[in-house]
PDB file of C-alpha atoms in Angstrom:
ATOM      1  CA  ASP A  21      13.826  -4.044  -8.355  1.00  0.00           C
ATOM      2  CA  ILE A  22      14.236  -3.347  -4.646  1.00  0.00           C
ATOM      3  CA  GLN A  23      13.239  -6.289  -2.441  1.00  0.00           C
ATOM      4  CA  MET A  24      11.948  -5.845   1.074  1.00  0.00           C
ATOM      5  CA  THR A  25      12.261  -8.529   3.707  1.00  0.00           C
ATOM      6  CA  GLN A  26      10.416  -8.326   7.036  1.00  0.00           C
ATOM      7  CA  SER A  27      11.095 -10.396  10.159  1.00  0.00           C
ATOM      8  CA  PRO A  28       9.520 -12.105  11.845  1.00  0.00           C
ATOM      9  CA  SER A  29       6.635 -13.260   9.627  1.00  0.00           C
ATOM     10  CA  SER A  30       4.497 -13.719  12.697  1.00  0.00           C
ATOM     11  CA  LEU A  31       4.769 -12.791  16.287  1.00  0.00           C
ATOM     12  CA  SER A  32       2.811 -13.606  19.444  1.00  0.00           C
ATOM     13  CA  ALA A  33       2.803 -11.006  22.239  1.00  0.00           C
ATOM     14  CA  SER A  34       0.778  -9.858  25.190  1.00  0.00           C
ATOM     15  CA  VAL A  35      -0.929  -6.581  25.998  1.00  0.00           C
ATOM     16  CA  GLY A  36       1.662  -4.209  27.480  1.00  0.00           C
ATOM     17  CA  ASP A  37       4.631  -5.918  25.716  1.00  0.00           C
ATOM     18  CA  ARG A  38       7.232  -4.021  23.772  1.00  0.00           C
ATOM     19  CA  VAL A  39       7.408  -5.285  20.255  1.00  0.00           C
ATOM     20  CA  THR A  40       9.878  -4.730  17.431  1.00  0.00           C
ATOM     21  CA  ILE A  41       9.488  -5.624  13.743  1.00  0.00           C
ATOM     22  CA  THR A  42      12.364  -5.357  11.303  1.00  0.00           C
ATOM     23  CA  CYS A  43      12.555  -4.660   7.627  1.00  0.00           C
ATOM     24  CA  ARG A  44      15.624  -5.003   5.401  1.00  0.00           C
ATOM     25  CA  ALA A  45      15.968  -3.551   1.890  1.00  0.00           C
ATOM     26  CA  SER A  46      17.984  -5.227  -0.847  1.00  0.00           C
ATOM     27  CA  GLN A  47      19.867  -1.990  -1.433  1.00  0.00           C
ATOM     28  CA  SER A  48      20.161   1.391   0.323  1.00  0.00           C
ATOM     29  CA  ILE A  49      16.860   3.297   0.298  1.00  0.00           C
ATOM     30  CA  SER A  50      18.028   6.170   2.542  1.00  0.00           C
ATOM     31  CA  SER A  51      14.969   6.940   4.728  1.00  0.00           C
ATOM     32  CA  TYR A  52      12.333   6.170   2.074  1.00  0.00           C
ATOM     33  CA  LEU A  53      10.572   3.581   4.264  1.00  0.00           C
ATOM     34  CA  ASN A  54       6.970   3.539   5.353  1.00  0.00           C
ATOM     35  CA  TRP A  55       5.015   1.329   7.785  1.00  0.00           C
ATOM     36  CA  TYR A  56       1.356   0.358   7.466  1.00  0.00           C
ATOM     37  CA  GLN A  57      -1.037  -1.474   9.691  1.00  0.00           C
ATOM     38  CA  GLN A  58      -3.779  -3.630   8.292  1.00  0.00           C
ATOM     39  CA  LYS A  59      -6.678  -5.297  10.119  1.00  0.00           C
ATOM     40  CA  PRO A  60      -8.721  -8.094   8.627  1.00  0.00           C
ATOM     41  CA  GLY A  61     -11.088  -6.917   5.896  1.00  0.00           C
ATOM     42  CA  LYS A  62      -9.831  -3.385   6.089  1.00  0.00           C
ATOM     43  CA  ALA A  63      -7.637  -1.121   4.000  1.00  0.00           C
ATOM     44  CA  PRO A  64      -4.031  -0.543   5.103  1.00  0.00           C
ATOM     45  CA  LYS A  65      -3.432   2.468   7.376  1.00  0.00           C
ATOM     46  CA  LEU A  66      -0.294   4.606   7.230  1.00  0.00           C
ATOM     47  CA  LEU A  67       1.571   4.571  10.599  1.00  0.00           C
ATOM     48  CA  ILE A  68       5.080   5.890   9.922  1.00  0.00           C
ATOM     49  CA  TYR A  69       6.581   7.602   6.873  1.00  0.00           C
ATOM     50  CA  ALA A  70      10.148   8.550   5.995  1.00  0.00           C
ATOM     51  CA  ALA A  71      11.338   5.859   8.384  1.00  0.00           C
ATOM     52  CA  SER A  72      10.584   7.786  11.635  1.00  0.00           C
ATOM     53  CA  SER A  73       7.865  10.379  11.129  1.00  0.00           C
ATOM     54  CA  LEU A  74       4.582   9.588  12.856  1.00  0.00           C
ATOM     55  CA  GLN A  75       1.462  10.069  10.737  1.00  0.00           C
ATOM     56  CA  SER A  76      -1.083  12.399  12.165  1.00  0.00           C
ATOM     57  CA  GLY A  77      -3.475  10.752  14.524  1.00  0.00           C
ATOM     58  CA  VAL A  78      -1.294   7.685  15.157  1.00  0.00           C
ATOM     59  CA  PRO A  79      -0.588   6.928  18.835  1.00  0.00           C
ATOM     60  CA  SER A  80       2.889   7.820  20.103  1.00  0.00           C
ATOM     61  CA  ARG A  81       3.497   4.241  21.242  1.00  0.00           C
ATOM     62  CA  PHE A  82       4.403   3.575  17.606  1.00  0.00           C
ATOM     63  CA  SER A  83       7.846   4.582  16.476  1.00  0.00           C
ATOM     64  CA  GLY A  84      10.187   3.905  13.536  1.00  0.00           C
ATOM     65  CA  SER A  85      13.861   4.058  13.067  1.00  0.00           C
ATOM     66  CA  GLY A  86      16.661   3.190  10.636  1.00  0.00           C
ATOM     67  CA  SER A  87      18.163   4.280   7.381  1.00  0.00           C
ATOM     68  CA  GLY A  88      20.007   2.743   4.511  1.00  0.00           C
ATOM     69  CA  THR A  89      18.963  -0.908   4.454  1.00  0.00           C
ATOM     70  CA  ASP A  90      17.787  -1.732   7.979  1.00  0.00           C
ATOM     71  CA  PHE A  91      14.669  -0.405   9.637  1.00  0.00           C
ATOM     72  CA  THR A  92      12.504  -1.115  12.707  1.00  0.00           C
ATOM     73  CA  LEU A  93       8.960  -0.527  13.804  1.00  0.00           C
ATOM     74  CA  THR A  94       8.561  -0.509  17.580  1.00  0.00           C
ATOM     75  CA  ILE A  95       5.320  -0.544  19.605  1.00  0.00           C
ATOM     76  CA  SER A  96       6.243   0.504  23.067  1.00  0.00           C
ATOM     77  CA  SER A  97       3.327  -1.034  24.979  1.00  0.00           C
ATOM     78  CA  LEU A  98       0.943  -3.225  23.003  1.00  0.00           C
ATOM     79  CA  GLN A  99      -2.783  -2.366  23.190  1.00  0.00           C
ATOM     80  CA  PRO A 100      -5.612  -4.749  22.199  1.00  0.00           C
ATOM     81  CA  GLU A 101      -6.334  -2.711  19.045  1.00  0.00           C
ATOM     82  CA  ASP A 102      -2.650  -3.169  17.818  1.00  0.00           C
ATOM     83  CA  PHE A 103      -3.113  -6.813  16.968  1.00  0.00           C
ATOM     84  CA  ALA A 104      -2.928  -6.719  13.131  1.00  0.00           C
ATOM     85  CA  THR A 105      -0.580  -7.294  10.191  1.00  0.00           C
ATOM     86  CA  TYR A 106       2.198  -4.743   9.618  1.00  0.00           C
ATOM     87  CA  TYR A 107       3.872  -4.008   6.272  1.00  0.00           C
ATOM     88  CA  CYS A 108       6.919  -1.963   5.400  1.00  0.00           C
ATOM     89  CA  GLN A 109       7.108  -0.258   2.009  1.00  0.00           C
ATOM     90  CA  GLN A 110      10.025   1.248   0.207  1.00  0.00           C
ATOM     91  CA  SER A 111       9.380   4.480  -1.639  1.00  0.00           C
ATOM     92  CA  TYR A 112      12.899   5.185  -2.773  1.00  0.00           C
ATOM     93  CA  SER A 113      11.862   4.243  -6.358  1.00  0.00           C
ATOM     94  CA  THR A 114       9.326   7.040  -6.747  1.00  0.00           C
ATOM     95  CA  LEU A 115       5.906   5.629  -7.548  1.00  0.00           C
ATOM     96  CA  ARG A 116       7.425   2.124  -8.034  1.00  0.00           C
ATOM     97  CA  TYR A 117       6.876   0.854  -4.598  1.00  0.00           C
ATOM     98  CA  THR A 118       7.455  -2.589  -3.073  1.00  0.00           C
ATOM     99  CA  PHE A 119       6.129  -3.983   0.152  1.00  0.00           C
ATOM    100  CA  GLY A 120       7.586  -6.420   2.680  1.00  0.00           C
ATOM    101  CA  GLN A 121       5.721  -9.692   3.022  1.00  0.00           C
ATOM    102  CA  GLY A 122       4.039  -8.614   6.209  1.00  0.00           C
ATOM    103  CA  THR A 123       4.275  -9.458   9.955  1.00  0.00           C
ATOM    104  CA  LYS A 124       1.196 -10.799  11.654  1.00  0.00           C
ATOM    105  CA  LEU A 125       1.024  -9.730  15.296  1.00  0.00           C
ATOM    106  CA  GLU A 126      -1.092 -12.095  17.343  1.00  0.00           C
ATOM    107  CA  ILE A 127      -2.256 -12.179  20.902  1.00  0.00           C
ATOM    108  CA  LYS A 128      -0.322 -14.644  23.159  1.00  0.00           C
TER     109      LYS A 128
ATOM    110  CA  GLU B  14     -12.348  14.692   4.528  1.00  0.00           C
ATOM    111  CA  VAL B  15     -10.512  12.645   1.941  1.00  0.00           C
ATOM    112  CA  GLN B  16     -12.569   9.876   0.479  1.00  0.00           C
ATOM    113  CA  LEU B  17     -11.620   7.237  -2.049  1.00  0.00           C
ATOM    114  CA  VAL B  18     -14.311   4.880  -3.342  1.00  0.00           C
ATOM    115  CA  GLU B  19     -13.483   2.029  -5.695  1.00  0.00           C
ATOM    116  CA  SER B  20     -15.962   0.277  -7.999  1.00  0.00           C
ATOM    117  CA  GLY B  21     -16.036  -2.000 -10.997  1.00  0.00           C
ATOM    118  CA  GLY B  22     -14.840  -5.262  -9.478  1.00  0.00           C
ATOM    119  CA  GLY B  23     -16.558  -8.532 -10.074  1.00  0.00           C
ATOM    120  CA  LEU B  24     -16.275 -12.020 -11.601  1.00  0.00           C
ATOM    121  CA  VAL B  25     -14.585 -12.267 -15.049  1.00  0.00           C
ATOM    122  CA  GLN B  26     -13.371 -15.251 -17.059  1.00  0.00           C
ATOM    123  CA  PRO B  27      -9.683 -15.778 -17.772  1.00  0.00           C
ATOM    124  CA  GLY B  28      -8.640 -13.679 -20.736  1.00  0.00           C
ATOM    125  CA  GLY B  29     -11.370 -11.169 -20.060  1.00  0.00           C
ATOM    126  CA  SER B  30     -11.295  -7.481 -19.249  1.00  0.00           C
ATOM    127  CA  LEU B  31     -12.475  -5.248 -16.452  1.00  0.00           C
ATOM    128  CA  ARG B  32     -12.151  -1.522 -15.697  1.00  0.00           C
ATOM    129  CA  LEU B  33     -11.890  -0.365 -12.142  1.00  0.00           C
ATOM    130  CA  SER B  34     -12.722   3.158 -11.047  1.00  0.00           C
ATOM    131  CA  CYS B  35     -11.743   5.114  -7.920  1.00  0.00           C
ATOM    132  CA  ALA B  36     -13.828   8.288  -7.199  1.00  0.00           C
ATOM    133  CA  ALA B  37     -11.916  10.801  -5.113  1.00  0.00           C
ATOM    134  CA  SER B  38     -13.096  13.670  -3.009  1.00  0.00           C
ATOM    135  CA  GLY B  39     -11.910  15.965  -0.184  1.00  0.00           C
ATOM    136  CA  PHE B  40      -8.599  17.040  -1.823  1.00  0.00           C
ATOM    137  CA  THR B  41      -7.326  18.659  -4.991  1.00  0.00           C
ATOM    138  CA  PHE B  42      -7.205  15.483  -7.067  1.00  0.00           C
ATOM    139  CA  SER B  43      -5.069  16.836  -9.924  1.00  0.00           C
ATOM    140  CA  SER B  44      -2.273  17.763  -7.473  1.00  0.00           C
ATOM    141  CA  TYR B  45      -1.575  14.202  -6.306  1.00  0.00           C
ATOM    142  CA  ALA B  46      -0.195  11.072  -7.768  1.00  0.00           C
ATOM    143  CA  MET B  47      -2.403   8.001  -7.316  1.00  0.00           C
ATOM    144  CA  SER B  48      -1.706   4.266  -7.104  1.00  0.00           C
ATOM    145  CA  TRP B  49      -3.376   0.894  -7.326  1.00  0.00           C
ATOM    146  CA  VAL B  50      -2.299  -1.812  -4.802  1.00  0.00           C
ATOM    147  CA  ARG B  51      -3.753  -5.347  -4.727  1.00  0.00           C
ATOM    148  CA  GLN B  52      -4.042  -8.107  -2.192  1.00  0.00           C
ATOM    149  CA  ALA B  53      -4.698 -11.703  -3.267  1.00  0.00           C
ATOM    150  CA  PRO B  54      -6.824 -13.735  -0.798  1.00  0.00           C
ATOM    151  CA  GLY B  55      -4.767 -14.424   2.318  1.00  0.00           C
ATOM    152  CA  LYS B  56      -1.664 -12.819   0.836  1.00  0.00           C
ATOM    153  CA  GLY B  57       0.288  -9.610   1.287  1.00  0.00           C
ATOM    154  CA  LEU B  58       0.109  -6.267  -0.429  1.00  0.00           C
ATOM    155  CA  GLU B  59       1.398  -5.932  -3.980  1.00  0.00           C
ATOM    156  CA  TRP B  60       1.919  -2.535  -5.662  1.00  0.00           C
ATOM    157  CA  VAL B  61       0.339  -2.659  -9.155  1.00  0.00           C
ATOM    158  CA  SER B  62       0.547   0.750 -10.815  1.00  0.00           C
ATOM    159  CA  ALA B  63       0.856   4.504 -10.255  1.00  0.00           C
ATOM    160  CA  ILE B  64       0.206   7.739 -12.190  1.00  0.00           C
ATOM    161  CA  SER B  65       1.385  11.276 -11.678  1.00  0.00           C
ATOM    162  CA  GLY B  66      -1.063  14.087 -10.913  1.00  0.00           C
ATOM    163  CA  SER B  67      -1.139  15.303 -14.459  1.00  0.00           C
ATOM    164  CA  GLY B  68      -1.398  11.769 -15.847  1.00  0.00           C
ATOM    165  CA  GLY B  69       1.706  12.315 -17.936  1.00  0.00           C
ATOM    166  CA  SER B  70       3.760   9.647 -16.142  1.00  0.00           C
ATOM    167  CA  THR B  71       2.684   6.122 -15.434  1.00  0.00           C
ATOM    168  CA  TYR B  72       4.376   3.196 -13.737  1.00  0.00           C
ATOM    169  CA  TYR B  73       3.650  -0.566 -13.687  1.00  0.00           C
ATOM    170  CA  ALA B  74       4.700  -3.656 -11.844  1.00  0.00           C
ATOM    171  CA  ASP B  75       6.281  -6.229 -14.144  1.00  0.00           C
ATOM    172  CA  SER B  76       3.415  -8.643 -13.358  1.00  0.00           C
ATOM    173  CA  VAL B  77       0.880  -6.394 -15.108  1.00  0.00           C
ATOM    174  CA  LYS B  78       2.920  -4.466 -17.652  1.00  0.00           C
ATOM    175  CA  GLY B  79       1.392  -4.675 -21.079  1.00  0.00           C
ATOM    176  CA  ARG B  80      -1.954  -5.907 -19.736  1.00  0.00           C
ATOM    177  CA  PHE B  81      -3.104  -3.183 -17.376  1.00  0.00           C
ATOM    178  CA  THR B  82      -3.446   0.510 -18.096  1.00  0.00           C
ATOM    179  CA  ILE B  83      -3.756   3.231 -15.447  1.00  0.00           C
ATOM    180  CA  SER B  84      -5.365   6.573 -16.345  1.00  0.00           C
ATOM    181  CA  ARG B  85      -7.170   9.436 -14.676  1.00  0.00           C
ATOM    182  CA  ASP B  86      -9.776  12.071 -15.468  1.00  0.00           C
ATOM    183  CA  ASN B  87      -8.924  15.132 -13.391  1.00  0.00           C
ATOM    184  CA  SER B  88     -12.208  16.794 -14.521  1.00  0.00           C
ATOM    185  CA  LYS B  89     -14.152  13.954 -12.851  1.00  0.00           C
ATOM    186  CA  ASN B  90     -11.765  13.382  -9.955  1.00  0.00           C
ATOM    187  CA  THR B  91     -11.563   9.738 -10.926  1.00  0.00           C
ATOM    188  CA  LEU B  92      -8.782   7.183 -11.286  1.00  0.00           C
ATOM    189  CA  TYR B  93      -9.066   4.131 -13.509  1.00  0.00           C
ATOM    190  CA  LEU B  94      -7.413   0.796 -14.019  1.00  0.00           C
ATOM    191  CA  GLN B  95      -8.155  -0.976 -17.265  1.00  0.00           C
ATOM    192  CA  MET B  96      -7.321  -4.664 -16.877  1.00  0.00           C
ATOM    193  CA  ASN B  97      -7.038  -6.843 -20.001  1.00  0.00           C
ATOM    194  CA  SER B  98      -5.954 -10.451 -20.536  1.00  0.00           C
ATOM    195  CA  LEU B  99      -6.859 -11.262 -16.940  1.00  0.00           C
ATOM    196  CA  ARG B 100      -5.412 -14.355 -15.307  1.00  0.00           C
ATOM    197  CA  ALA B 101      -6.383 -16.370 -12.268  1.00  0.00           C
ATOM    198  CA  GLU B 102      -3.413 -14.832 -10.419  1.00  0.00           C
ATOM    199  CA  ASP B 103      -4.934 -11.381 -10.823  1.00  0.00           C
ATOM    200  CA  THR B 104      -7.670 -12.356  -8.391  1.00  0.00           C
ATOM    201  CA  ALA B 105      -7.424  -9.908  -5.499  1.00  0.00           C
ATOM    202  CA  VAL B 106      -8.897  -6.972  -3.715  1.00  0.00           C
ATOM    203  CA  TYR B 107      -7.768  -3.856  -5.497  1.00  0.00           C
ATOM    204  CA  TYR B 108      -7.181  -0.645  -3.487  1.00  0.00           C
ATOM    205  CA  CYS B 109      -6.604   2.829  -4.834  1.00  0.00           C
ATOM    206  CA  ALA B 110      -4.380   5.107  -2.800  1.00  0.00           C
ATOM    207  CA  LYS B 111      -3.527   8.735  -2.726  1.00  0.00           C
ATOM    208  CA  GLU B 112       0.187   9.441  -2.827  1.00  0.00           C
ATOM    209  CA  THR B 113       2.097  12.284  -1.120  1.00  0.00           C
ATOM    210  CA  VAL B 114       5.421  12.734  -2.977  1.00  0.00           C
ATOM    211  CA  THR B 115       8.107  15.244  -2.111  1.00  0.00           C
ATOM    212  CA  THR B 116      11.820  15.325  -2.552  1.00  0.00           C
ATOM    213  CA  ALA B 117      12.328  13.869   0.943  1.00  0.00           C
ATOM    214  CA  LYS B 118       9.409  11.477   1.339  1.00  0.00           C
ATOM    215  CA  SER B 119       6.841   9.536  -0.508  1.00  0.00           C
ATOM    216  CA  TYR B 120       3.933   7.590   0.911  1.00  0.00           C
ATOM    217  CA  SER B 121       0.363   6.400   0.484  1.00  0.00           C
ATOM    218  CA  ASP B 122      -1.586   8.374   3.040  1.00  0.00           C
ATOM    219  CA  TYR B 123      -5.220   7.527   2.132  1.00  0.00           C
ATOM    220  CA  TRP B 124      -6.714   4.307   0.844  1.00  0.00           C
ATOM    221  CA  GLY B 125     -10.059   3.234  -0.475  1.00  0.00           C
ATOM    222  CA  GLN B 126     -12.029   0.327   0.924  1.00  0.00           C
ATOM    223  CA  GLY B 127     -11.076  -1.935  -2.007  1.00  0.00           C
ATOM    224  CA  THR B 128     -12.967  -3.788  -4.711  1.00  0.00           C
ATOM    225  CA  LEU B 129     -12.720  -7.539  -5.325  1.00  0.00           C
ATOM    226  CA  VAL B 130     -11.780  -8.871  -8.696  1.00  0.00           C
ATOM    227  CA  THR B 131     -12.225 -12.635  -9.219  1.00  0.00           C
ATOM    228  CA  VAL B 132     -10.802 -14.266 -12.371  1.00  0.00           C
ATOM    229  CA  SER B 133     -12.333 -17.698 -12.781  1.00  0.00           C
ATOM    230  CA  SER B 134     -14.142 -19.789 -15.331  1.00  0.00           C
TER     231      SER B 134
END
């Protein structure tokens, strides 16, 4: 099975900061990497698919990059509504997905 | 508008069974694979199972293989998860998700609100 490791597990930042979250796969997954945002008590929301494609309706301050085993999610200027938990997900194994453990983004 | 509405969660004793349903609307249900993803209290997301659009192919996490069965009724636009031999560690919110799968990308673009399953005596 493909293992996904996110870092950091938690992060404190301020409104306006630039933030980067990383995700590493245990084997090459090409660009089959997605990012989700989850707020407390809510379902996950798709932000980025195929490593760098922005889902419709998602603000352009969110961006993704990487391929192979190393990926990043960047928020260029944090807004109050961005404080949430972020998950990466590999989709290289079609319909046998695995998620990273999550990164909780908190207000400093 | 795509809508996914889960139901069927509740309290069940260890060793018991439960069937979850996910009613879909707003898209051509039979054209899309579907998945179940769960989240234990205070924990991260765990992929549980998936099924192709036709229902001909199914996939399971090792943690539920042999105990859970995913199925779908395309005439009713409904996804199911039959859960048998339930354990305390199956306690979680269960989400259904619509999958978009192509040769170049694959992702869960719509999610339901979730249904809580609690396994306890």
